[in-house]
Amino acid sequence: MLLAIESSCDETAAAVLSPPSSLLASHIASQVEKHRPYGGVVPELASRNHLILLNPIISQTLKSADIRIDEIQAFSATSGPGLSSSLLMGNTAAKALALASNKPFISVNHIEGHLCSPFMQMEIKPHIALIVSGGHTLLIKVNEFNNYKTLGSTLDDAAGEAFDKVGKMLGLPYPGGPEVEKLAKRGDPERFNFPRSMINRDNSTFSFSGLKTSVLYALNKIQNPDKQILADLCASFQIAVVEILVHKATEAALKENLNTIALSGGVACNNSLRQALRIRCQKYGLELIAVDPKYSTDNAAMIARAAAERFIRKKFSLLSEDVNPNLRI
Ligand code: KG4
Ligand code: ZN
């Protein structure tokens, strides 16, 4: 039985999992309302709230799993990438529990957590991972757990970051991603022809800042945009992002001779992306394993799933190992 803590950004989360993949409980205390007035995450506020929320969320998770803390065999936490003051809260809590109970500590890379999240209830198999979140846009060739080759990432904004910035530009509440998707449902995706940056390059590199600027230029040309124009901007922006992601992911799978794509990260909540990727995978005879939306945005279940793979391999971490805000996969 493992207890995992996630605190890399503004979600305080805990989960209990029996390795390799039997999840007993997972709880998330979102701080989104606390940060909304500022239009983004305020690091100082996030770490203070982690401190307040950690003990109650751990107790609630143990209660839901119906186990006592002394039944936990290892404690795990995200060690990066993320906000250092936020990472320190969850990481220190897990280390303190490990030290006090003389049990192993397992540090987990947040990106590896997302990478494992589509495989909550199954074995991890060779695949192309498309990880799209607020902080990352990555295509990774996964040979097996802990054997990865990064094929490409973004030169500038992450996909989720672009959604959030476009949302902000259009005056939508934070975080922009889900709001842009909501508005896009009523919009015409062909009204604006936004650039599909890097789509014709034969590589796995992404770029979203040009697309974001194009939305700003289009918005600036319109005087007093009504609801319909805002919806059309959202739909046209969203389809550009989706087409880029779908194209690059399927091209990578074909090039690397892998017949499975796994989709994860907060942007994996987006239904247009899920649907378009499913259709393209069907067309090319590829299998799509899309993360369950409840494990797509930051959560501790995915950290526990990655920790379980390390636990099985006895890959424990030192208590002296520090958090790393810039940790890479
Ligand atoms: O994985 P996550 O919780 O945090 C990071 O590790 O970054 O991802 C959060 C990101 C935010 O940028 C949010 O706007 C985006 O995921 N997101 C979405 C949707 N739901 C969340 N983007 C597009 N459409 C959505 N439905
Ligand atoms: Zn994340």
PDB file of N, CA, C and O in Angstrom, residues 20 28 30 47 70 83 128 154 157-158 179 201 274 299 317 324:
ATOM      1  N   PRO A  20       0.273  -3.250  -8.390  1.00  0.00           N
ATOM      2  CA  PRO A  20       0.719  -2.195  -9.275  1.00  0.00           C
ATOM      3  C   PRO A  20      -0.344  -1.140  -9.608  1.00  0.00           C
ATOM      4  O   PRO A  20       0.004  -0.010  -9.928  1.00  0.00           O
ATOM      5  N   ILE A  28      -8.698  15.326  -4.266  1.00  0.00           N
ATOM      6  CA  ILE A  28      -8.032  16.557  -4.712  1.00  0.00           C
ATOM      7  C   ILE A  28      -8.719  17.744  -4.048  1.00  0.00           C
ATOM      8  O   ILE A  28      -9.944  17.848  -4.098  1.00  0.00           O
ATOM      9  N   SER A  30      -8.846  21.455  -4.742  1.00  0.00           N
ATOM     10  CA  SER A  30      -8.433  22.446  -5.728  1.00  0.00           C
ATOM     11  C   SER A  30      -8.413  23.832  -5.088  1.00  0.00           C
ATOM     12  O   SER A  30      -9.284  24.177  -4.306  1.00  0.00           O
ATOM     13  N   SER A  47       1.525  27.788  -1.917  1.00  0.00           N
ATOM     14  CA  SER A  47       2.251  27.006  -0.903  1.00  0.00           C
ATOM     15  C   SER A  47       1.583  27.140   0.468  1.00  0.00           C
ATOM     16  O   SER A  47       1.474  26.166   1.210  1.00  0.00           O
ATOM     17  N   ASP A  70      -0.326   3.297   9.608  1.00  0.00           N
ATOM     18  CA  ASP A  70       0.762   2.326   9.817  1.00  0.00           C
ATOM     19  C   ASP A  70       0.680   1.136   8.844  1.00  0.00           C
ATOM     20  O   ASP A  70       1.590   0.308   8.792  1.00  0.00           O
ATOM     21  N   LEU A  83       6.243  24.453  -9.104  1.00  0.00           N
ATOM     22  CA  LEU A  83       6.640  25.626  -8.303  1.00  0.00           C
ATOM     23  C   LEU A  83       7.406  25.121  -7.088  1.00  0.00           C
ATOM     24  O   LEU A  83       6.891  24.269  -6.355  1.00  0.00           O
ATOM     25  N   ILE A 128       3.428   5.909 -27.926  1.00  0.00           N
ATOM     26  CA  ILE A 128       3.779   7.318 -28.057  1.00  0.00           C
ATOM     27  C   ILE A 128       2.916   8.066 -27.042  1.00  0.00           C
ATOM     28  O   ILE A 128       1.688   7.959 -27.076  1.00  0.00           O
ATOM     29  N   THR A 154       7.563  21.899 -26.884  1.00  0.00           N
ATOM     30  CA  THR A 154       7.184  23.185 -27.459  1.00  0.00           C
ATOM     31  C   THR A 154       8.341  24.190 -27.368  1.00  0.00           C
ATOM     32  O   THR A 154       9.110  24.184 -26.397  1.00  0.00           O
ATOM     33  N   ASP A 157       4.970  28.502 -25.807  1.00  0.00           N
ATOM     34  CA  ASP A 157       3.878  28.192 -24.870  1.00  0.00           C
ATOM     35  C   ASP A 157       3.506  26.707 -24.906  1.00  0.00           C
ATOM     36  O   ASP A 157       3.586  26.069 -25.954  1.00  0.00           O
ATOM     37  N   ALA A 158       3.066  26.194 -23.765  1.00  0.00           N
ATOM     38  CA  ALA A 158       2.476  24.856 -23.747  1.00  0.00           C
ATOM     39  C   ALA A 158       1.040  24.974 -24.275  1.00  0.00           C
ATOM     40  O   ALA A 158       0.464  26.069 -24.271  1.00  0.00           O
ATOM     41  N   GLU A 179     -13.113  26.966 -20.339  1.00  0.00           N
ATOM     42  CA  GLU A 179     -14.024  28.051 -20.769  1.00  0.00           C
ATOM     43  C   GLU A 179     -13.981  28.204 -22.291  1.00  0.00           C
ATOM     44  O   GLU A 179     -15.014  28.392 -22.931  1.00  0.00           O
ATOM     45  N   ARG A 201       6.352  20.734 -40.742  1.00  0.00           N
ATOM     46  CA  ARG A 201       7.745  20.353 -40.458  1.00  0.00           C
ATOM     47  C   ARG A 201       7.773  18.874 -40.098  1.00  0.00           C
ATOM     48  O   ARG A 201       6.929  18.390 -39.356  1.00  0.00           O
ATOM     49  N   ARG A 274      -9.983  14.815 -27.916  1.00  0.00           N
ATOM     50  CA  ARG A 274     -10.182  13.372 -27.729  1.00  0.00           C
ATOM     51  C   ARG A 274     -10.840  12.755 -28.954  1.00  0.00           C
ATOM     52  O   ARG A 274     -10.417  11.720 -29.457  1.00  0.00           O
ATOM     53  N   ASN A 299      -3.415  15.370 -10.160  1.00  0.00           N
ATOM     54  CA  ASN A 299      -4.014  14.497  -9.144  1.00  0.00           C
ATOM     55  C   ASN A 299      -2.917  13.618  -8.559  1.00  0.00           C
ATOM     56  O   ASN A 299      -1.819  13.541  -9.112  1.00  0.00           O
ATOM     57  N   SER A 317      13.964   6.498  -3.019  1.00  0.00           N
ATOM     58  CA  SER A 317      14.710   7.758  -3.092  1.00  0.00           C
ATOM     59  C   SER A 317      15.306   8.098  -1.735  1.00  0.00           C
ATOM     60  O   SER A 317      14.796   7.653  -0.696  1.00  0.00           O
ATOM     61  N   ASN A 324      13.032  19.600  -7.424  1.00  0.00           N
ATOM     62  CA  ASN A 324      13.662  20.248  -8.566  1.00  0.00           C
ATOM     63  C   ASN A 324      12.589  20.860  -9.472  1.00  0.00           C
ATOM     64  O   ASN A 324      11.908  20.156 -10.213  1.00  0.00           O
TER      65      ASN A 324
END
